[in-house]
Each structure stands twice: as structure tokens, then as C-alpha cells.
XYZ file of N, CA and C in Angstrom:
654
model
N 0.925 -1.234 0.084
C -0.211 0.146 0.000
C 0.905 1.268 -0.053
N 0.446 2.264 -0.937
C 1.200 3.363 -1.121
C 0.867 4.361 0.211
N 1.267 5.730 0.128
C 1.023 6.597 1.206
C -0.498 6.971 1.083
N -1.111 7.244 2.138
C -2.697 7.480 2.060
C -2.942 8.775 3.166
N -3.544 9.736 2.634
C -3.878 10.847 3.306
C -5.321 10.946 3.460
N -6.135 10.890 4.604
C -7.568 10.856 4.760
C -7.821 12.433 5.223
N -8.867 12.801 4.360
C -9.319 14.229 4.848
C -10.828 14.150 5.300
N -11.108 14.509 6.567
C -12.612 14.351 6.882
C -12.909 15.467 7.912
N -14.079 15.615 8.238
C -14.442 16.797 9.066
C -15.916 17.212 9.051
N -16.312 18.132 9.577
C -17.967 18.549 9.702
C -18.229 19.071 8.330
N -19.470 19.183 8.088
C -20.267 19.885 6.861
C -19.657 21.262 6.618
N -19.306 21.568 5.498
C -18.888 22.926 5.320
C -17.520 23.292 5.767
N -16.632 22.331 6.310
C -15.502 22.812 6.900
C -14.453 23.062 5.639
N -14.820 22.627 4.547
C -13.744 22.818 3.342
C -12.990 21.483 2.990
N -13.626 20.230 3.379
C -12.891 19.102 3.169
C -12.333 18.757 1.775
N -13.181 19.097 0.759
C -13.129 18.795 -0.659
C -11.870 19.773 -1.074
N -12.244 21.042 -0.684
C -11.199 22.107 -1.238
C -9.798 21.730 -0.687
N -9.755 21.188 0.618
C -8.349 20.938 0.761
C -7.772 19.699 0.195
N -8.806 18.782 -0.056
C -8.420 17.366 -0.673
C -8.041 17.697 -2.071
N -8.596 18.638 -2.859
C -8.264 18.926 -4.190
C -6.871 19.609 -4.170
N -6.596 20.645 -3.282
C -5.487 21.502 -3.146
C -4.384 20.713 -2.700
N -4.586 19.684 -1.934
C -3.632 19.039 -1.370
C -2.873 17.968 -2.561
N -4.094 17.548 -3.191
C -3.673 16.745 -4.438
C -2.814 17.338 -5.288
N -3.164 18.568 -5.687
C -2.455 19.522 -6.688
C -0.951 19.752 -6.151
N -0.822 19.915 -4.962
C 0.573 19.992 -4.285
C 1.309 18.859 -4.450
N 0.691 17.793 -4.056
C 1.580 16.404 -3.965
C 1.945 16.042 -5.452
N 1.246 16.511 -6.484
C 1.317 16.038 -7.753
C 2.842 16.799 -8.222
N 3.152 17.804 -7.581
C 4.400 18.397 -7.917
C 5.650 17.830 -7.718
N 5.659 17.014 -6.867
C 6.692 16.135 -6.546
C 6.472 14.607 -6.473
N 5.275 14.135 -6.739
C 4.971 12.721 -6.761
C 4.630 12.304 -8.262
N 4.915 11.331 -8.727
C 4.675 11.014 -10.208
C 3.224 10.511 -10.244
N 2.719 9.851 -9.296
C 1.415 9.002 -9.042
C 0.631 9.422 -8.082
N -0.394 10.383 -8.372
C -1.341 10.725 -7.314
C -2.707 10.546 -7.644
N -3.392 10.005 -6.641
C -4.889 9.628 -6.786
C -5.654 10.354 -5.692
N -6.726 10.720 -6.172
C -7.737 11.620 -5.429
C -9.057 10.708 -5.291
N -9.322 9.996 -4.295
C -10.535 9.172 -4.135
C -11.549 9.879 -3.344
N -12.952 10.043 -4.016
C -14.061 10.856 -3.347
C -14.796 9.838 -2.630
N -14.961 9.718 -1.287
C -15.764 9.073 -0.583
C -16.827 9.668 0.142
N -17.082 10.919 -0.432
C -18.222 11.938 0.130
C -19.430 11.310 -0.366
N -20.343 10.531 0.240
C -21.628 9.886 0.055
C -22.730 10.807 0.451
N -22.348 11.822 1.119
C -23.425 12.493 1.917
C -24.036 13.670 1.057
N -23.207 14.592 0.590
C -23.617 15.802 0.093
C -22.640 15.949 -1.424
N -23.688 15.935 -2.611
C -23.008 16.026 -3.872
C -22.764 17.372 -4.457
N -23.190 18.459 -3.626
C -23.049 19.751 -4.288
C -21.998 20.333 -4.485
N -20.867 19.937 -3.573
C -19.593 20.308 -4.129
C -18.656 19.156 -3.900
N -18.315 18.855 -5.144
C -17.650 17.305 -5.318
C -16.195 17.612 -5.864
N -15.389 16.674 -5.556
C -14.273 16.493 -6.446
C -14.389 16.441 -7.932
N -15.411 15.975 -8.286
C -15.814 15.980 -9.632
C -15.755 17.305 -10.433
N -16.086 18.340 -9.823
C -16.111 19.761 -10.199
C -14.764 20.049 -10.765
N -13.635 19.506 -10.354
C -12.362 19.680 -10.606
C -11.724 18.774 -11.541
N -12.479 18.017 -12.032
C -11.980 16.720 -12.735
C -11.082 17.179 -13.904
N -11.387 18.031 -14.787
C -10.577 18.573 -15.826
C -9.062 19.145 -15.290
N -9.209 19.788 -14.189
C -7.966 20.486 -13.715
C -7.039 19.317 -12.986
N -7.626 18.310 -12.547
C -7.049 17.271 -11.818
C -6.264 16.568 -13.061
N -6.941 16.172 -14.078
C -6.447 15.330 -15.123
C -5.235 16.117 -15.804
N -5.475 17.609 -16.033
C -4.278 18.392 -16.581
C -3.075 18.058 -15.852
N -3.310 17.876 -14.356
C -1.994 17.722 -13.718
C -1.452 16.200 -13.311
N -2.291 15.315 -14.261
C -1.945 13.927 -14.096
C -2.508 13.024 -12.765
N -3.395 13.781 -12.189
C -3.897 12.990 -10.980
C -5.268 12.133 -11.314
N -5.229 11.066 -10.936
C -6.222 10.177 -11.268
C -7.363 10.415 -10.287
N -8.398 10.612 -10.548
C -9.926 10.983 -9.756
C -10.670 9.693 -9.667
N -11.083 9.074 -8.688
C -11.828 8.049 -8.448
C -13.185 8.653 -7.526
N -14.314 8.749 -8.504
C -15.353 9.357 -7.750
C -16.725 8.766 -8.195
N -17.805 9.044 -7.423
C -18.932 8.260 -7.958
C -19.553 8.972 -9.371
N -20.224 8.074 -10.122
C -20.754 8.434 -11.030
C -22.044 9.550 -10.824
N -22.315 9.404 -9.576
C -23.608 10.501 -9.239
C -22.854 11.962 -8.868
N -21.740 12.064 -8.810
C -20.966 13.307 -8.467
C -21.428 14.394 -9.333
N -21.798 15.512 -8.638
C -22.368 16.600 -9.558
C -23.576 16.856 -10.093
N -24.353 15.626 -9.930
C -25.574 15.937 -10.439
C -26.694 15.976 -9.523
N -26.653 16.471 -8.199
C -27.400 16.739 -7.193
C -28.272 15.459 -6.732
N -27.697 14.519 -6.959
C -28.469 13.209 -6.425
C -27.598 12.770 -5.044
N -28.337 12.511 -4.149
C -27.685 12.161 -2.685
C -27.874 10.737 -2.604
N -26.853 9.990 -3.300
C -27.197 8.628 -3.343
C -25.666 7.882 -2.571
N -25.899 6.781 -1.685
C -24.931 6.524 -1.171
C -24.020 5.366 -2.082
N -23.445 6.061 -2.865
C -22.464 5.192 -3.947
C -21.022 5.369 -3.747
N -20.370 4.300 -3.650
C -18.846 4.323 -3.539
C -18.379 3.564 -4.594
N -17.413 4.068 -5.405
C -17.007 3.451 -6.626
C -16.141 2.341 -6.206
N -16.346 1.284 -6.894
C -15.606 0.127 -6.639
C -14.082 0.357 -6.952
N -13.477 1.133 -7.781
C -12.196 1.344 -7.865
C -11.517 1.982 -6.679
N -12.214 2.383 -5.709
C -11.671 2.777 -4.415
C -10.567 1.957 -3.998
N -11.119 0.526 -4.050
C -10.279 -0.607 -3.685
C -8.631 -0.298 -4.318
N -8.523 0.158 -5.560
C -7.264 0.251 -6.236
C -6.465 1.185 -5.390
N -6.968 2.000 -4.665
C -6.170 3.113 -3.935
C -5.324 2.415 -2.869
N -5.931 1.326 -2.370
C -5.360 0.675 -1.259
C -4.283 -0.429 -1.813
N -4.328 -0.549 -3.046
C -3.615 -1.774 -3.514
C -2.388 -1.300 -4.314
N -2.431 -0.110 -4.659
C -1.141 0.370 -5.453
C -0.087 0.951 -4.568
N 1.065 0.264 -4.474
C 2.245 0.574 -3.525
C 2.949 1.865 -4.093
N 2.826 2.233 -5.330
C 3.571 3.397 -5.988
C 2.790 4.876 -5.653
N 1.449 4.671 -5.347
C 0.615 5.938 -5.363
C 0.676 6.655 -4.200
N 0.419 7.838 -4.195
C 0.166 8.729 -2.962
C -1.263 9.157 -3.312
N -2.021 8.804 -2.411
C -3.542 8.865 -2.346
C -4.066 9.882 -1.239
N -5.069 10.715 -1.738
C -5.799 11.750 -0.969
C -7.234 11.140 -1.063
N -7.906 11.010 0.298
C -9.182 10.514 0.331
C -10.051 11.506 0.935
N -11.051 11.889 0.205
C -12.018 13.086 0.653
C -13.545 12.273 1.226
N -13.298 12.428 2.508
C -14.374 11.758 3.204
C -15.597 12.578 3.647
N -16.882 12.148 3.479
C -18.011 12.798 3.732
C -18.165 13.342 5.222
N -19.042 14.382 5.366
C -19.014 15.214 6.493
C -19.584 14.322 7.848
N -19.004 14.766 8.830
C -19.557 14.087 10.298
C -19.650 12.598 10.371
N -20.396 12.143 11.351
C -20.609 10.736 11.369
C -20.977 9.906 10.198
N -22.070 10.432 9.665
C -22.730 9.611 8.568
C -21.786 9.521 7.463
N -21.267 10.526 7.094
C -20.121 10.607 6.088
C -19.106 9.544 6.506
N -18.787 9.548 7.810
C -17.440 8.617 8.080
C -17.883 7.212 7.962
N -19.090 6.923 7.844
C -19.421 5.362 7.826
C -18.665 4.829 6.573
N -18.497 5.595 5.332
C -18.229 5.236 4.107
C -16.537 4.736 4.458
N -15.916 5.644 5.224
C -14.575 5.146 5.501
C -14.427 3.973 6.427
N -15.395 3.686 7.344
C -15.360 2.681 8.308
C -15.344 1.393 7.364
N -15.956 1.259 6.254
C -15.897 0.143 5.256
C -14.468 -0.335 5.217
N -13.422 0.533 5.371
C -12.059 0.280 4.820
C -11.100 0.397 5.955
N -11.796 0.472 7.270
C -11.121 0.680 8.466
C -9.873 -0.263 8.602
N -10.053 -1.617 8.141
C -8.991 -2.668 8.247
C -7.868 -2.439 7.251
N -8.042 -1.642 6.303
C -7.214 -1.425 5.076
C -6.337 -0.335 5.298
N -6.460 0.522 6.295
C -5.962 2.066 6.266
C -4.522 1.835 6.666
N -4.022 0.881 7.521
C -2.624 0.689 7.965
C -2.080 2.005 8.536
N -1.110 2.501 7.990
C -0.468 3.745 8.738
C -0.899 5.095 7.940
N -2.191 5.013 7.422
C -2.719 6.278 6.678
C -2.750 7.513 7.660
N -2.309 8.679 7.121
C -2.370 9.815 7.850
C -3.908 10.613 7.802
N -4.534 10.487 8.998
C -5.922 10.955 9.090
C -6.278 12.176 9.828
N -6.590 13.232 8.819
C -6.634 14.521 9.363
C -7.917 15.127 9.248
N -8.279 15.894 10.392
C -9.575 16.424 10.533
C -9.750 17.934 10.303
N -10.340 18.543 9.272
C -10.506 19.721 8.786
C -11.381 20.466 9.823
N -10.914 21.698 10.221
C -11.855 22.342 11.286
C -12.007 23.786 10.892
N -13.116 24.466 11.108
C -13.608 25.670 10.804
C -14.269 26.125 11.829
N -13.793 27.545 12.480
C -14.337 27.943 13.727
C -15.619 28.783 13.349
N -15.814 29.204 12.105
C -17.036 29.888 11.508
C -18.272 28.953 11.281
N -18.060 27.669 11.540
C -19.223 26.848 11.421
C -19.828 26.615 12.758
N -21.249 26.770 12.769
C -21.943 26.629 14.175
C -21.467 25.702 15.020
N -21.513 24.368 14.602
C -21.271 23.244 15.376
C -19.760 23.174 15.812
N -18.825 23.822 15.221
C -17.454 23.663 15.375
C -16.834 25.138 15.880
N -17.748 25.820 16.228
C -17.362 27.391 16.648
C -16.685 27.266 17.949
N -16.628 26.192 18.780
C -15.991 26.108 20.151
C -15.218 24.766 20.150
N -14.293 24.973 21.071
C -13.489 23.855 21.303
C -14.195 22.524 21.515
N -15.116 22.613 22.359
C -16.027 21.690 22.910
C -16.737 20.980 21.663
N -17.448 21.893 21.057
C -18.286 21.351 19.735
C -17.380 20.591 18.838
N -16.091 21.237 18.510
C -15.268 20.416 17.580
C -14.876 19.176 17.998
N -14.421 18.995 19.289
C -14.190 17.669 19.971
C -15.219 16.816 19.781
N -16.488 17.261 20.109
C -17.545 16.420 20.026
C -17.815 15.794 18.516
N -17.602 16.705 17.571
C -17.642 16.222 16.160
C -16.619 15.101 15.934
N -15.439 15.515 16.296
C -14.307 14.610 16.288
C -14.562 13.147 16.847
N -15.248 13.159 18.010
C -15.402 11.782 18.784
C -16.477 11.043 17.902
N -17.477 11.747 17.309
C -18.443 11.152 16.561
C -17.948 10.682 15.194
N -17.034 11.229 14.449
C -16.354 10.752 13.317
C -15.647 9.498 13.706
N -14.837 9.770 14.768
C -13.784 8.531 15.111
C -14.900 7.302 15.337
N -15.831 7.358 16.197
C -16.870 6.157 16.325
C -17.406 5.662 15.103
N -17.868 6.472 14.166
C -18.569 5.898 13.119
C -17.595 5.365 12.139
N -16.376 5.826 11.928
C -15.136 5.322 10.975
C -14.351 4.265 11.533
N -14.327 4.184 12.882
C -13.659 3.172 13.587
C -12.052 3.383 13.223
N -11.720 4.855 13.518
C -10.447 5.088 13.317
C -10.016 6.263 14.285
N -8.883 6.687 14.268
C -8.268 7.662 15.166
C -7.905 8.672 14.550
N -8.254 10.053 14.601
C -7.760 11.156 13.910
C -6.345 11.505 14.329
N -5.524 11.878 13.495
C -4.115 12.034 14.009
C -3.819 13.550 14.108
N -4.525 14.365 13.535
C -4.141 15.865 13.670
C -5.188 16.678 12.811
N -5.037 17.841 12.990
C -6.112 19.000 12.561
C -5.489 19.971 11.456
N -6.278 20.212 10.558
C -6.136 21.320 9.558
C -7.122 22.415 9.866
N -6.570 23.691 10.182
C -7.421 24.792 10.444
C -7.737 25.526 9.029
N -9.035 25.361 8.839
C -9.394 25.769 7.489
C -10.414 26.987 7.667
N -10.538 27.621 8.818
C -11.502 28.596 9.194
C -11.773 29.801 8.344
N -12.884 29.858 7.657
C -12.963 30.733 6.559
C -14.558 31.128 6.600
N -14.967 32.296 6.012
C -16.370 32.741 5.763
C -16.659 32.863 4.340
N -16.038 31.786 3.480
C -16.053 31.762 2.118
C -15.565 32.978 1.251
N -16.425 33.651 0.564
C -15.991 34.742 -0.238
C -15.726 36.079 0.695
N -16.320 35.939 1.690
C -16.456 37.220 2.722
C -15.003 37.071 3.807
N -14.233 36.135 3.603
C -13.153 35.963 4.606
C -12.163 37.095 4.380
N -11.624 37.444 5.587
C -10.756 38.600 5.501
C -9.480 38.011 5.988
N -8.183 38.640 5.865
C -7.012 38.235 6.508
C -6.998 38.109 7.986
N -7.761 38.975 8.607
C -7.890 39.037 10.030
C -8.783 37.787 10.666
N -9.730 37.335 9.754
C -10.387 36.051 10.081
C -9.490 34.951 10.201
N -8.448 34.816 9.264
C -7.637 33.451 9.150
C -6.757 33.944 10.400
N -6.129 35.089 10.524
C -5.186 35.105 11.733
C -5.754 35.002 13.034
N -7.005 35.441 13.191
C -7.532 35.440 14.685
C -8.142 33.957 14.860
N -8.065 33.061 13.689
C -8.658 31.541 13.997
C -7.481 30.766 14.541
N -6.321 31.195 14.637
C -5.112 30.477 15.050
C -5.281 30.230 16.597
N -5.724 31.154 17.327
C -5.976 30.760 18.830
C -6.939 29.801 18.845
N -8.065 29.809 18.144
C -9.009 28.668 18.291
C -8.281 27.299 17.943
N -7.736 27.472 16.908
C -7.069 26.039 16.319
C -6.141 25.400 17.256
N -5.244 26.256 17.950
C -4.173 25.810 18.970
C -5.036 25.254 20.131
N -5.987 25.805 20.529
C -6.871 25.273 21.679
C -7.399 24.004 21.526
N -7.933 23.649 20.177
C -8.202 22.486 19.983
C -7.198 21.252 19.915
N -6.142 21.828 19.475
C -4.858 21.159 19.389
C -4.473 20.707 20.905
N -4.476 21.521 21.616
C -3.921 21.269 23.052
C -5.035 20.602 23.916
N -6.194 20.697 23.685
C -7.453 20.197 24.283
C -7.512 18.589 23.870
N -7.275 18.354 22.565
C -7.263 16.927 22.091
C -5.843 16.061 22.160
N -4.844 17.094 22.436
C -3.429 16.254 22.491
C -2.823 15.865 21.122
N -3.525 16.303 20.041
C -3.354 16.109 18.650
C -2.344 17.323 17.986
N -1.749 17.019 17.040
C -0.895 18.165 16.444
C -1.778 18.952 15.558
N -1.465 20.214 15.336
C -2.093 21.257 14.390
C -1.083 21.194 13.208
N -1.619 20.525 12.011
C -0.797 20.176 10.871
C -0.339 21.377 10.176
N -1.615 22.246 9.887
C -1.338 23.550 9.209
C -2.607 24.225 9.155
N -2.528 25.495 8.894
C -3.500 26.687 8.636
C -3.591 26.789 7.127
N -4.708 26.978 6.573
C -4.944 27.345 5.223
C -5.390 28.868 5.038
N -5.184 29.407 3.688
C -5.518 30.448 3.277
C -5.911 30.684 1.827
N -6.887 31.252 1.462
C -7.031 31.268 0.030
C -6.266 32.289 -0.512
N -6.085 31.890 -2.006
C -5.088 32.754 -2.843
C -4.851 34.262 -2.658
N -6.230 34.709 -2.778
C -6.393 36.038 -2.660
C -5.649 36.945 -1.474
N -5.707 36.108 -0.348
C -5.448 36.682 0.996
C -3.831 36.075 1.513
N -3.306 35.436 0.584
C -2.081 34.698 1.158
C -1.035 35.909 1.301
N -0.809 36.956 0.517
C 0.181 37.885 0.730
C -0.010 38.583 2.167
N -1.285 38.639 2.472
C -1.729 39.467 3.769
C -1.402 38.697 4.966
N -1.586 37.518 4.833
C -1.565 36.282 6.030
C 0.020 35.773 6.078
N 0.741 35.623 4.936
C 2.092 34.998 5.138
C 2.957 35.667 5.813
N 3.585 35.031 6.773
C 4.424 35.626 7.811
C 3.892 35.979 9.142
N 2.621 35.669 9.135
C 1.942 36.108 10.168
C 1.325 34.832 11.011
N 1.154 33.676 10.357
C 0.584 32.331 10.597
C 1.684 31.375 10.102
N 1.989 30.578 11.088
C 3.029 29.442 10.786
C 2.291 28.527 9.982
N 2.962 27.615 9.440
C 2.606 26.322 8.568
C 1.362 26.779 7.850
N 1.755 27.873 7.079
C 0.397 28.196 6.237
C 0.576 27.535 4.838
N -0.757 26.940 4.353
C -0.933 26.301 3.181
C -1.767 27.196 2.122
N -1.233 27.362 1.074
C -2.136 28.262 0.262
C -3.061 27.400 -0.565
N -4.460 28.030 -0.650
C -5.325 27.277 -1.534
C -5.332 28.013 -2.553
N -5.014 27.198 -3.865
C -4.948 28.021 -5.018
C -6.244 27.883 -5.782
N -6.897 26.854 -5.351
C -8.227 26.631 -5.827
C -9.309 26.795 -4.554
N -10.146 27.890 -4.766
C -11.134 28.115 -3.734
C -12.515 28.334 -4.344
N -13.551 27.643 -4.148
C -14.848 27.678 -4.715
C -15.927 28.204 -3.670
N -16.528 29.302 -4.109
C -17.572 29.991 -3.419
C -18.801 28.882 -3.088
N -18.957 27.865 -4.026
C -20.066 26.926 -3.960
C -19.882 26.309 -2.653
N -18.601 26.065 -2.281
C -18.319 25.096 -1.051
C -18.896 25.828 0.126
N -19.145 26.874 0.316
C -19.743 27.831 1.507
C -21.352 27.423 1.521
N -22.007 27.089 0.280
C -23.333 27.101 0.222
C -23.767 25.687 0.757
N -23.110 24.752 0.879
C -23.592 23.513 1.242
C -24.178 23.404 2.786
């Protein structure tokens, strides 16, 4: 089995944005990158929306045939299995929101091995606005997927209305989540238009070159 990174989290946290951008970044230094879409919960913002872009960068996309057609059907592509069987591939898995979405990942719990499992957090979403709420969502996801989360990605944003201060001020929240859980804070994200304003003021900053307004409307 090759290297696998699992991206999961609460509804609207920005999991798919992270998964797409991370795949693009990995493709810069890896010959074989797979992006597997396990989001069976909400089809309104899917990895399939970036299919052409991913193909341009040589990234193999594994996604449900229902992606992008507004049908909310629990369909997992059989090809997902190949992501576990390819020792040369670097795979990113986009997992559906909360405990219901995590059930899809639970089907493969015995195949994950040393996969890196990261939870995307966003303090501007109602149910993850506090440390306590965020940790409750984390525990629900872990129970449903039969996995343990290894760290956090702070993707706090207000969609197109996000300011540099919103990103900078979210650092305290993210660090509090990390300290309360005992898990590392892997990185903070910022959309491309705000990168220059935030760079140098936030450590471990990851630039989101692809940022969709559509994601905020789910």
C-alpha cells in the first residue's frame, strides 16, 4: 500500500477544497497521485467539479458516477479499492461530513494501515465554533469510521467574505483544539487572494490555489 492521507471533518469545513489543493500540491513532487472521493453525503460540491484540472496535472480521480448531478445516493466507486492496492501511489481521500459520512470510511478501516487521518476544522461553522463542539464532532467521526484522527487542518473561513484577520484570529481557536485533544495542528490554510496578507503572520500556512464559493453554500 502506498501513502494515504484521509481528509474528513464537519459539513462545510472545506474538506473537498483541502483534498483537491493537497492533491495538486502532491502532484508537484510525486509521479502518481490519486484523489478518491468517498463523500456519499452531499453531492453539491464534489471533487468531480475539478475533474479537468486534476487530469491536467496527471492526478487520477476516483469518484462516484453521481458526483455533481445533485443526487444524494450512497454510492462508493468500486475503484476505491485500487487506492489501497497500489504501492507506488500517493492517495488523498475526501471523506463525507460528520459521522454519517465517516461510515463510508469505516468500510475500509482494516485497510488503512498507517494512513495519515486529518480533520479539517472551521471555527466559523456553528457546530465547530467552540473547542468543545469541535471535539464532540471529532469523537462522533472516530466512532463511525472506527479510526483515530491524527491531527487537524485549520481551514477557518467565511467563504468569499473571509478577511486576512479572520484567518489570523482563528489561530488561537485551532491551537486550543490541538491542546485540548493532544493532537498536532498540521497546518492553517488561506485562499490565494489573502495569501500575501497572511503569509509571515501564521505558521505552517498552506495556500489554497483553488477556492470555490460553491463550497460555502452547502
